[in-house]
Short mmCIF file of C-alpha atoms in Angstrom, two decimals:
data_model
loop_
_atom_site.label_atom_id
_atom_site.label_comp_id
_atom_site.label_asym_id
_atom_site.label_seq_id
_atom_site.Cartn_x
_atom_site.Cartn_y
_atom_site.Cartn_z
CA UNK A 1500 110.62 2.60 132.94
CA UNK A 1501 106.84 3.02 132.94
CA UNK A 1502 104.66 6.17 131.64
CA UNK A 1503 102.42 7.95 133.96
CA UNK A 1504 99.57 10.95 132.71
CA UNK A 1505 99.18 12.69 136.10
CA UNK A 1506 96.27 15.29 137.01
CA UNK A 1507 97.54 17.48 140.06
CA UNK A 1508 94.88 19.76 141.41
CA UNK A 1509 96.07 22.67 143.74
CA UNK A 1510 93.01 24.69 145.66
CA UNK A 1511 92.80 27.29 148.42
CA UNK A 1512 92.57 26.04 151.83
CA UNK A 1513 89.60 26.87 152.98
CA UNK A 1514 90.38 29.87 155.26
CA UNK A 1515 91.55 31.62 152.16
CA UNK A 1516 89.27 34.28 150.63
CA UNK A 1517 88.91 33.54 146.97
CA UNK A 1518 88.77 36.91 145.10
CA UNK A 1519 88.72 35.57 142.04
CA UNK A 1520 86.01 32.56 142.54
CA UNK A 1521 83.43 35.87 144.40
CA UNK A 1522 84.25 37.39 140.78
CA UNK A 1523 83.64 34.64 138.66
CA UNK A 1524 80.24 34.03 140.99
CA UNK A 1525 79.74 37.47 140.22
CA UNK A 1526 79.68 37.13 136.49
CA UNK A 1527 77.57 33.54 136.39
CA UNK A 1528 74.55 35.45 138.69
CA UNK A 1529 74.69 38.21 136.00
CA UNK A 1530 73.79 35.44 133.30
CA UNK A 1531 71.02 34.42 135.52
CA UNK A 1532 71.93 31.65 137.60
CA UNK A 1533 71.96 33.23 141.02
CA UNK A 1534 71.42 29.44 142.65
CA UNK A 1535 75.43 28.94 142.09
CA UNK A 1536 77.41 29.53 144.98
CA UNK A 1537 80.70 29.16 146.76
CA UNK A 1538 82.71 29.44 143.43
CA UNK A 1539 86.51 28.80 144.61
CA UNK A 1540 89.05 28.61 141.33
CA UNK A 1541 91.75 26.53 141.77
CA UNK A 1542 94.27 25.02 139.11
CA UNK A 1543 94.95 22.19 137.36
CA UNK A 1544 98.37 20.87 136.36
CA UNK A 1545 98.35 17.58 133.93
CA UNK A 1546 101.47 16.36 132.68
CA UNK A 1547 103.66 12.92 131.68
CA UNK A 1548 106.32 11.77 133.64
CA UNK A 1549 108.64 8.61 133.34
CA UNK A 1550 109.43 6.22 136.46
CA UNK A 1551 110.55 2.81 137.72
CA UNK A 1552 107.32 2.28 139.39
CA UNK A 1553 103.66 3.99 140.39
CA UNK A 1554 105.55 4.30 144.29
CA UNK A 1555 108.13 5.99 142.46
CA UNK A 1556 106.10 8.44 140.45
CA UNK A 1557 103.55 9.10 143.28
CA UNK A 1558 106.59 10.34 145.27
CA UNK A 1559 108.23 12.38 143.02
CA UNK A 1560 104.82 13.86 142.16
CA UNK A 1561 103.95 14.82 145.71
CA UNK A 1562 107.43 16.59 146.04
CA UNK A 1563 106.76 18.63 142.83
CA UNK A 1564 103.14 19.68 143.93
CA UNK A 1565 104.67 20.40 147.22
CA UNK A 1566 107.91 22.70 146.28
CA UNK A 1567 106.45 24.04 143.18
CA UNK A 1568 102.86 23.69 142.55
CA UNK A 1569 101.56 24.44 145.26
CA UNK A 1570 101.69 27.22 147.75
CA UNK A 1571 101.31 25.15 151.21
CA UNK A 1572 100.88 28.07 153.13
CA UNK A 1573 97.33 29.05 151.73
CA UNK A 1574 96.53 26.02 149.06
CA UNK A 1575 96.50 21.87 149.25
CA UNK A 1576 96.92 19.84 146.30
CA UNK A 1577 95.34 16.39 145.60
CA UNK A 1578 96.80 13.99 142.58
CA UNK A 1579 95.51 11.85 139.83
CA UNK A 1580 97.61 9.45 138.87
CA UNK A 1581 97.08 6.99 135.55
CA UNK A 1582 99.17 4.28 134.50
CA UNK A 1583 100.39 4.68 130.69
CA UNK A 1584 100.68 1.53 128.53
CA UNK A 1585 104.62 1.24 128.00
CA UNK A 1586 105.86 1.39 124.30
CA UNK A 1587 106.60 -2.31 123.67
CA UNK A 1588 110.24 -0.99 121.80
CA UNK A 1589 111.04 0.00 125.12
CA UNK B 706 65.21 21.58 145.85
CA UNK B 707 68.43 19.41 145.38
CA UNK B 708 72.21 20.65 146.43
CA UNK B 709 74.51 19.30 143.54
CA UNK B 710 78.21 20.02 144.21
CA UNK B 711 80.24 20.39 141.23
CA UNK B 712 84.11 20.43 139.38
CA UNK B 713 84.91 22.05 136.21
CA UNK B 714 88.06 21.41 134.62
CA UNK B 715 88.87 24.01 132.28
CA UNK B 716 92.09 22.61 129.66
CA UNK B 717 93.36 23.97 126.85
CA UNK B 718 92.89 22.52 123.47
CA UNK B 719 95.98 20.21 122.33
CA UNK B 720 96.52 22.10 119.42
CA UNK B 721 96.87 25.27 121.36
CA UNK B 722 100.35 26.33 122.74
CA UNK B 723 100.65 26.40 126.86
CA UNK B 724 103.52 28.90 127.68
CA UNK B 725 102.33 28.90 131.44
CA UNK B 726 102.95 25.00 130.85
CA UNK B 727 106.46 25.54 129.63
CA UNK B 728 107.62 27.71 132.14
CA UNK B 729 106.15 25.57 134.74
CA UNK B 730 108.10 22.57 133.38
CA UNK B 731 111.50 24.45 133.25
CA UNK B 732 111.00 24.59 136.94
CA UNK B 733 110.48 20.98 137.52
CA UNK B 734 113.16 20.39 135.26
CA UNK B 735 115.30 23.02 137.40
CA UNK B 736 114.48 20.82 140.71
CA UNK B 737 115.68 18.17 139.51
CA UNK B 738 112.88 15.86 137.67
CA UNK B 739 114.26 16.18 134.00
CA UNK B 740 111.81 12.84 133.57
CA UNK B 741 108.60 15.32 133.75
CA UNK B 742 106.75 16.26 130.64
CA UNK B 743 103.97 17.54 128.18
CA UNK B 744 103.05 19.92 131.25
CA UNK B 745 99.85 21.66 130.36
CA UNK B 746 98.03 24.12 133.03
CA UNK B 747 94.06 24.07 133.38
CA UNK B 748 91.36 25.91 135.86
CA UNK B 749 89.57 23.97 138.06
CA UNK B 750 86.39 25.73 139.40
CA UNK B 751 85.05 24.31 142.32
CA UNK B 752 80.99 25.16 143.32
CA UNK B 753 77.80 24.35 144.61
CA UNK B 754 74.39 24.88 143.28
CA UNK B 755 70.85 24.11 143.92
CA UNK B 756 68.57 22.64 141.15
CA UNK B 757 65.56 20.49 140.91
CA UNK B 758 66.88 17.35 140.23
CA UNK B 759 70.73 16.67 138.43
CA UNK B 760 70.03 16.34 134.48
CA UNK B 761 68.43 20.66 135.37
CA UNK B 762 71.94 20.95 137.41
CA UNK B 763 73.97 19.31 134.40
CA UNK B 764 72.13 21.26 131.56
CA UNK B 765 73.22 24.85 134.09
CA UNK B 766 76.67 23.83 134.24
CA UNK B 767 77.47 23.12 131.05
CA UNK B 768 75.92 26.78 130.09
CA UNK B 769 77.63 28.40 132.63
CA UNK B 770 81.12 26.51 131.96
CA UNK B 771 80.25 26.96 127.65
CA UNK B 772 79.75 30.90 128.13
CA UNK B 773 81.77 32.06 131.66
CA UNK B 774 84.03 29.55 132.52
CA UNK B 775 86.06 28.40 129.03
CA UNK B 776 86.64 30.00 126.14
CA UNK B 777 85.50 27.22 123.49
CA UNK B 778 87.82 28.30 120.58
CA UNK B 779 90.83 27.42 122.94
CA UNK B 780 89.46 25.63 125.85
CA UNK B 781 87.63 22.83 126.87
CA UNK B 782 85.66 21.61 129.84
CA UNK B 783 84.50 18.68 131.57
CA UNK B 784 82.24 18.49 134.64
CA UNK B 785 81.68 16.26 137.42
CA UNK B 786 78.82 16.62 139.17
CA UNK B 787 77.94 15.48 142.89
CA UNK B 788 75.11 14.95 144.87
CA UNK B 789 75.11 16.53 148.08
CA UNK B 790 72.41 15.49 150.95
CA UNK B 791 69.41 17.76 150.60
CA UNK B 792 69.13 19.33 154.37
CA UNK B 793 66.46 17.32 156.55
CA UNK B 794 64.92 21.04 157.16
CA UNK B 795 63.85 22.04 153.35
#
């Protein structure tokens, strides 16, 4: 078994209004940077997870971001996935 | 004028607790994947911005992302920062 670190990063499609990014946008043109725009907030999951292989773990990754993670109705998700040197005891 | 397109990724410190990030990995756990952990939830903020050249574009967003976008006593960020082709027009 082999360690993987994996980033998952879940966003609004982008036919989904963003109240919270037009907020956020908002609040950075009130500190003076009104050249920001199109702030969209989205979320980011990291976490560790033990498999055979990188096939394995991409998989099983993709079916968590999919049933849980994500909403697929209104968001897409996009993962990061990093190999983790194996423990030698194991 | 330069259009820079840019990610923050907004993570808790590791010494700060993630109950969101619990939760979260109870459900994984519940579906099935008892070989997920160390889940840990972030923000990702997704936006655009125009600026004279990218070190002026850096500089903004790591302002904006040290006084809006993370709380620095339990957060930290990280940015990456993309070009984006300056239209033909301007």
């Amino acid at each position: 078994m082999a360690e993987f670190k994996a980033r998952v990063y879940v966003t609004l499609r982008p036919s989904v209004l963003d109240p919270a990014g037009v907020a956020v946008q908002a609040g950075i043109h009130h500190l003076g940077y009104t050249n920001v725009h199109s702030v969209r907030i989205g979320k980011l999951v990291e976490l560790t997870l033990e498999a055979e292989d990188r096939t394995t773990a991409a998989h099983q990754l993709a079916a968590i971001a999919d049933q849980l993670l994500a909403n697929p109705v209104i968001e897409t998700f996009h993962i990061d996935l990093d190999d983790v040197a194996t423990p030698s005891a194991l």
